[in-house]
JSON list of C-alpha atoms in Angstrom, two decimals:
[
{"chain": "A", "resi": 1, "resn": "MET", "atom": "CA", "xyz": [204.36, -185.88, -91.41]},
{"chain": "A", "resi": 2, "resn": "THR", "atom": "CA", "xyz": [200.77, -186.88, -92.11]},
{"chain": "A", "resi": 3, "resn": "VAL", "atom": "CA", "xyz": [198.24, -185.77, -89.51]},
{"chain": "A", "resi": 4, "resn": "ALA", "atom": "CA", "xyz": [194.65, -186.97, -89.61]},
{"chain": "A", "resi": 5, "resn": "ALA", "atom": "CA", "xyz": [191.67, -185.22, -88.08]},
{"chain": "A", "resi": 6, "resn": "VAL", "atom": "CA", "xyz": [189.05, -187.47, -86.52]},
{"chain": "A", "resi": 7, "resn": "ILE", "atom": "CA", "xyz": [185.79, -185.70, -85.77]},
{"chain": "A", "resi": 8, "resn": "LEU", "atom": "CA", "xyz": [183.70, -187.52, -83.18]},
{"chain": "A", "resi": 9, "resn": "SER", "atom": "CA", "xyz": [180.05, -187.03, -82.28]},
{"chain": "A", "resi": 10, "resn": "ALA", "atom": "CA", "xyz": [177.98, -189.25, -80.04]},
{"chain": "A", "resi": 11, "resn": "THR", "atom": "CA", "xyz": [174.74, -188.24, -81.79]},
{"chain": "A", "resi": 12, "resn": "THR", "atom": "CA", "xyz": [173.56, -187.33, -85.24]},
{"chain": "A", "resi": 13, "resn": "GLU", "atom": "CA", "xyz": [171.79, -184.29, -83.80]},
{"chain": "A", "resi": 14, "resn": "GLY", "atom": "CA", "xyz": [175.02, -182.95, -82.33]},
{"chain": "A", "resi": 15, "resn": "ALA", "atom": "CA", "xyz": [176.84, -183.50, -85.61]},
{"chain": "A", "resi": 16, "resn": "ILE", "atom": "CA", "xyz": [174.34, -181.62, -87.74]},
{"chain": "A", "resi": 17, "resn": "ALA", "atom": "CA", "xyz": [173.53, -178.83, -85.27]},
{"chain": "A", "resi": 18, "resn": "ASP", "atom": "CA", "xyz": [173.73, -175.40, -86.89]},
{"chain": "A", "resi": 19, "resn": "THR", "atom": "CA", "xyz": [177.10, -173.71, -86.42]},
{"chain": "A", "resi": 20, "resn": "LEU", "atom": "CA", "xyz": [177.41, -170.35, -88.12]},
{"chain": "A", "resi": 21, "resn": "GLY", "atom": "CA", "xyz": [175.00, -171.40, -90.88]},
{"chain": "A", "resi": 22, "resn": "GLN", "atom": "CA", "xyz": [176.48, -174.85, -91.53]},
{"chain": "A", "resi": 23, "resn": "PRO", "atom": "CA", "xyz": [176.08, -178.28, -90.00]},
{"chain": "A", "resi": 24, "resn": "ARG", "atom": "CA", "xyz": [178.70, -178.51, -87.24]},
{"chain": "A", "resi": 25, "resn": "VAL", "atom": "CA", "xyz": [180.37, -181.59, -88.69]},
{"chain": "A", "resi": 26, "resn": "ARG", "atom": "CA", "xyz": [180.76, -179.95, -92.12]},
{"chain": "A", "resi": 27, "resn": "ARG", "atom": "CA", "xyz": [182.24, -176.80, -90.62]},
{"chain": "A", "resi": 28, "resn": "LEU", "atom": "CA", "xyz": [184.76, -178.84, -88.61]},
{"chain": "A", "resi": 29, "resn": "ALA", "atom": "CA", "xyz": [185.64, -181.01, -91.61]},
{"chain": "A", "resi": 30, "resn": "ASP", "atom": "CA", "xyz": [186.29, -177.94, -93.77]},
{"chain": "A", "resi": 31, "resn": "ILE", "atom": "CA", "xyz": [188.41, -176.33, -91.05]},
{"chain": "A", "resi": 32, "resn": "ALA", "atom": "CA", "xyz": [190.44, -179.52, -90.58]},
{"chain": "A", "resi": 33, "resn": "TRP", "atom": "CA", "xyz": [190.98, -179.88, -94.33]},
{"chain": "A", "resi": 34, "resn": "SER", "atom": "CA", "xyz": [191.99, -176.25, -94.78]},
{"chain": "A", "resi": 35, "resn": "GLY", "atom": "CA", "xyz": [194.43, -176.66, -91.88]},
{"chain": "A", "resi": 36, "resn": "GLY", "atom": "CA", "xyz": [196.17, -179.50, -93.70]},
{"chain": "A", "resi": 37, "resn": "ALA", "atom": "CA", "xyz": [194.68, -182.58, -92.02]},
{"chain": "A", "resi": 38, "resn": "LEU", "atom": "CA", "xyz": [194.78, -185.67, -94.20]},
{"chain": "A", "resi": 39, "resn": "PRO", "atom": "CA", "xyz": [192.61, -187.67, -93.98]},
{"chain": "A", "resi": 40, "resn": "VAL", "atom": "CA", "xyz": [189.58, -186.11, -92.32]},
{"chain": "A", "resi": 41, "resn": "VAL", "atom": "CA", "xyz": [187.44, -188.83, -90.78]},
{"chain": "A", "resi": 42, "resn": "VAL", "atom": "CA", "xyz": [184.02, -188.35, -89.17]},
{"chain": "A", "resi": 43, "resn": "VAL", "atom": "CA", "xyz": [182.76, -191.01, -86.75]},
{"chain": "A", "resi": 44, "resn": "VAL", "atom": "CA", "xyz": [179.08, -190.64, -85.90]},
{"chain": "A", "resi": 45, "resn": "PRO", "atom": "CA", "xyz": [175.87, -192.66, -86.08]},
{"chain": "A", "resi": 46, "resn": "ASP", "atom": "CA", "xyz": [174.06, -191.76, -89.30]},
{"chain": "A", "resi": 47, "resn": "PRO", "atom": "CA", "xyz": [170.88, -193.84, -89.47]},
{"chain": "A", "resi": 48, "resn": "ASP", "atom": "CA", "xyz": [168.98, -191.46, -91.76]},
{"chain": "A", "resi": 49, "resn": "GLY", "atom": "CA", "xyz": [171.89, -190.17, -93.89]},
{"chain": "A", "resi": 50, "resn": "ALA", "atom": "CA", "xyz": [171.79, -186.60, -92.51]},
{"chain": "A", "resi": 51, "resn": "VAL", "atom": "CA", "xyz": [175.51, -186.55, -91.72]},
{"chain": "A", "resi": 52, "resn": "SER", "atom": "CA", "xyz": [176.40, -188.04, -95.08]},
{"chain": "A", "resi": 53, "resn": "LYS", "atom": "CA", "xyz": [174.33, -185.33, -96.75]},
{"chain": "A", "resi": 54, "resn": "ALA", "atom": "CA", "xyz": [176.06, -182.62, -94.68]},
{"chain": "A", "resi": 55, "resn": "LEU", "atom": "CA", "xyz": [179.48, -183.91, -95.76]},
{"chain": "A", "resi": 56, "resn": "LEU", "atom": "CA", "xyz": [178.60, -184.21, -99.45]},
{"chain": "A", "resi": 57, "resn": "GLY", "atom": "CA", "xyz": [181.28, -182.49, -101.53]},
{"chain": "A", "resi": 58, "resn": "SER", "atom": "CA", "xyz": [183.79, -182.33, -98.69]},
{"chain": "A", "resi": 59, "resn": "GLU", "atom": "CA", "xyz": [187.02, -184.28, -98.39]},
{"chain": "A", "resi": 60, "resn": "ALA", "atom": "CA", "xyz": [185.79, -186.02, -95.23]},
{"chain": "A", "resi": 61, "resn": "VAL", "atom": "CA", "xyz": [185.28, -189.75, -94.93]},
{"chain": "A", "resi": 62, "resn": "LEU", "atom": "CA", "xyz": [182.29, -190.88, -92.88]},
{"chain": "A", "resi": 63, "resn": "GLY", "atom": "CA", "xyz": [182.84, -193.94, -90.71]},
{"chain": "A", "resi": 64, "resn": "SER", "atom": "CA", "xyz": [180.47, -195.93, -88.57]},
{"chain": "A", "resi": 65, "resn": "PRO", "atom": "CA", "xyz": [181.08, -195.77, -84.83]},
{"chain": "A", "resi": 66, "resn": "ALA", "atom": "CA", "xyz": [182.37, -198.58, -82.66]},
{"chain": "A", "resi": 67, "resn": "PRO", "atom": "CA", "xyz": [179.78, -200.48, -80.61]},
{"chain": "A", "resi": 68, "resn": "VAL", "atom": "CA", "xyz": [178.31, -198.31, -77.83]},
{"chain": "A", "resi": 69, "resn": "GLU", "atom": "CA", "xyz": [179.71, -200.60, -75.15]},
{"chain": "A", "resi": 70, "resn": "ALA", "atom": "CA", "xyz": [183.24, -199.68, -76.32]},
{"chain": "A", "resi": 71, "resn": "GLY", "atom": "CA", "xyz": [182.66, -196.25, -74.75]},
{"chain": "A", "resi": 72, "resn": "PRO", "atom": "CA", "xyz": [184.41, -193.01, -75.67]},
{"chain": "A", "resi": 73, "resn": "ALA", "atom": "CA", "xyz": [187.85, -194.65, -75.84]},
{"chain": "A", "resi": 74, "resn": "GLY", "atom": "CA", "xyz": [186.49, -197.19, -78.30]},
{"chain": "A", "resi": 75, "resn": "GLN", "atom": "CA", "xyz": [185.14, -194.40, -80.51]},
{"chain": "A", "resi": 76, "resn": "MET", "atom": "CA", "xyz": [188.50, -192.65, -80.47]},
{"chain": "A", "resi": 77, "resn": "ARG", "atom": "CA", "xyz": [190.28, -195.87, -81.37]},
{"chain": "A", "resi": 78, "resn": "ARG", "atom": "CA", "xyz": [187.79, -196.57, -84.17]},
{"chain": "A", "resi": 79, "resn": "GLY", "atom": "CA", "xyz": [188.44, -193.12, -85.64]},
{"chain": "A", "resi": 80, "resn": "ALA", "atom": "CA", "xyz": [192.21, -193.59, -85.50]},
{"chain": "A", "resi": 81, "resn": "GLU", "atom": "CA", "xyz": [191.92, -197.00, -87.17]},
{"chain": "A", "resi": 82, "resn": "LEU", "atom": "CA", "xyz": [189.76, -195.55, -89.95]},
{"chain": "A", "resi": 83, "resn": "ALA", "atom": "CA", "xyz": [192.25, -192.72, -90.48]},
{"chain": "A", "resi": 84, "resn": "MET", "atom": "CA", "xyz": [195.17, -195.13, -90.73]},
{"chain": "A", "resi": 85, "resn": "ALA", "atom": "CA", "xyz": [193.21, -197.29, -93.17]},
{"chain": "A", "resi": 86, "resn": "GLU", "atom": "CA", "xyz": [192.63, -194.24, -95.39]},
{"chain": "A", "resi": 87, "resn": "VAL", "atom": "CA", "xyz": [196.26, -193.06, -95.41]},
{"chain": "A", "resi": 88, "resn": "ARG", "atom": "CA", "xyz": [198.83, -195.69, -94.45]},
{"chain": "A", "resi": 89, "resn": "ASP", "atom": "CA", "xyz": [201.52, -193.16, -93.60]},
{"chain": "A", "resi": 90, "resn": "THR", "atom": "CA", "xyz": [199.42, -191.35, -91.00]},
{"chain": "A", "resi": 91, "resn": "THR", "atom": "CA", "xyz": [201.78, -190.38, -88.19]},
{"chain": "A", "resi": 92, "resn": "ALA", "atom": "CA", "xyz": [199.38, -188.55, -85.85]},
{"chain": "A", "resi": 93, "resn": "VAL", "atom": "CA", "xyz": [195.67, -188.24, -85.20]},
{"chain": "A", "resi": 94, "resn": "LEU", "atom": "CA", "xyz": [193.92, -185.14, -83.86]},
{"chain": "A", "resi": 95, "resn": "LEU", "atom": "CA", "xyz": [190.68, -185.99, -82.09]},
{"chain": "A", "resi": 96, "resn": "TRP", "atom": "CA", "xyz": [188.02, -183.29, -82.41]},
{"chain": "A", "resi": 97, "resn": "PRO", "atom": "CA", "xyz": [184.77, -183.61, -80.47]},
{"chain": "A", "resi": 98, "resn": "ALA", "atom": "CA", "xyz": [181.73, -182.35, -82.34]}
]
Protein backbone atom coordinates (compact mmCIF):
# COMPACT_ATOMS: atom_id res chain seq x y z
CA MET A 1 0.00 0.00 0.00
CA THR A 2 1.31 3.44 -0.94
CA VAL A 3 -0.03 6.31 1.15
CA ALA A 4 0.67 9.92 0.23
CA ALA A 5 0.61 12.87 2.59
CA VAL A 6 -0.79 16.09 1.17
CA ILE A 7 -0.05 19.13 3.31
CA LEU A 8 -2.39 22.02 2.60
CA SER A 9 -2.08 25.66 3.61
CA ALA A 10 -4.24 28.52 2.41
CA THR A 11 -1.45 31.06 3.00
CA THR A 12 2.30 31.24 2.79
CA GLU A 13 2.39 32.82 6.24
CA GLY A 14 0.58 29.85 7.77
CA ALA A 15 2.91 27.42 6.03
CA ILE A 16 6.11 29.03 7.26
CA ALA A 17 4.93 29.97 10.77
CA ASP A 18 7.39 28.87 13.44
CA THR A 19 6.56 25.49 14.95
CA LEU A 20 9.06 24.28 17.52
CA GLY A 21 11.91 26.10 15.77
CA GLN A 22 11.05 25.05 12.22
CA PRO A 23 8.72 26.33 9.53
CA ARG A 24 5.41 24.49 10.06
CA VAL A 25 5.35 23.02 6.56
CA ARG A 26 8.88 21.59 6.93
CA ARG A 27 8.06 20.04 10.29
CA LEU A 28 4.91 18.40 8.88
CA ALA A 29 6.76 17.19 5.77
CA ASP A 30 9.49 15.59 7.90
CA ILE A 31 6.92 13.94 10.17
CA ALA A 32 4.97 12.59 7.19
CA TRP A 33 8.13 11.24 5.57
CA SER A 34 9.37 9.62 8.76
CA GLY A 35 5.94 8.01 9.18
CA GLY A 36 6.25 6.35 5.78
CA ALA A 37 4.19 8.65 3.56
CA LEU A 38 5.21 8.52 -0.09
CA PRO A 39 4.99 10.95 -1.74
CA VAL A 40 4.78 14.01 0.48
CA VAL A 41 3.12 16.85 -1.42
CA VAL A 42 2.74 20.44 -0.20
CA VAL A 43 0.06 22.62 -1.80
CA VAL A 44 0.39 26.29 -0.92
CA PRO A 45 0.81 29.64 -2.66
CA ASP A 46 4.52 30.48 -2.77
CA PRO A 47 4.91 33.82 -4.57
CA ASP A 48 8.24 34.74 -2.97
CA GLY A 49 9.78 31.25 -2.66
CA ALA A 50 9.64 31.13 1.16
CA VAL A 51 7.92 27.73 1.22
CA SER A 52 10.29 26.31 -1.36
CA LYS A 53 13.21 27.49 0.77
CA ALA A 54 11.68 25.91 3.89
CA LEU A 55 11.33 22.57 2.08
CA LEU A 56 14.85 22.58 0.63
CA GLY A 57 16.54 19.27 1.37
CA SER A 58 13.32 17.50 2.30
CA GLU A 59 11.58 14.77 0.35
CA ALA A 60 8.49 16.95 -0.15
CA VAL A 61 7.22 18.08 -3.52
CA LEU A 62 5.82 21.61 -3.70
CA GLY A 63 2.76 22.06 -5.89
CA SER A 64 0.84 25.14 -6.88
CA PRO A 65 -2.69 25.41 -5.52
CA ALA A 66 -5.88 25.11 -7.53
CA PRO A 67 -7.63 28.37 -8.45
CA VAL A 68 -9.10 30.10 -5.39
CA GLU A 69 -12.62 29.74 -6.74
CA ALA A 70 -12.23 25.93 -6.50
CA GLY A 71 -12.47 26.34 -2.71
CA PRO A 72 -11.11 23.94 -0.10
CA ALA A 73 -12.39 20.85 -1.93
CA GLY A 74 -10.55 21.97 -5.05
CA GLN A 75 -7.32 22.32 -3.07
CA MET A 76 -7.74 18.83 -1.64
CA ARG A 77 -8.38 17.40 -5.09
CA ARG A 78 -5.36 19.25 -6.51
CA GLY A 79 -3.15 17.75 -3.80
CA ALA A 80 -4.44 14.23 -4.45
CA GLU A 81 -3.88 14.64 -8.19
CA LEU A 82 -0.31 15.84 -7.62
CA ALA A 83 0.36 12.89 -5.31
CA MET A 84 -0.94 10.40 -7.85
CA ALA A 85 1.16 12.04 -10.56
CA GLU A 86 4.27 11.61 -8.40
CA VAL A 87 3.67 7.94 -7.54
CA ARG A 88 1.29 6.10 -9.87
CA ASP A 89 0.55 3.33 -7.38
CA THR A 90 -0.70 5.68 -4.67
CA THR A 91 -3.61 3.93 -2.98
CA ALA A 92 -4.53 6.50 -0.32
CA VAL A 93 -4.03 10.16 0.44
CA LEU A 94 -3.83 11.68 3.92
CA LEU A 95 -4.82 15.35 3.94
CA TRP A 96 -2.98 17.41 6.54
CA PRO A 97 -3.97 21.03 7.12
CA ALA A 98 -1.05 23.32 7.88
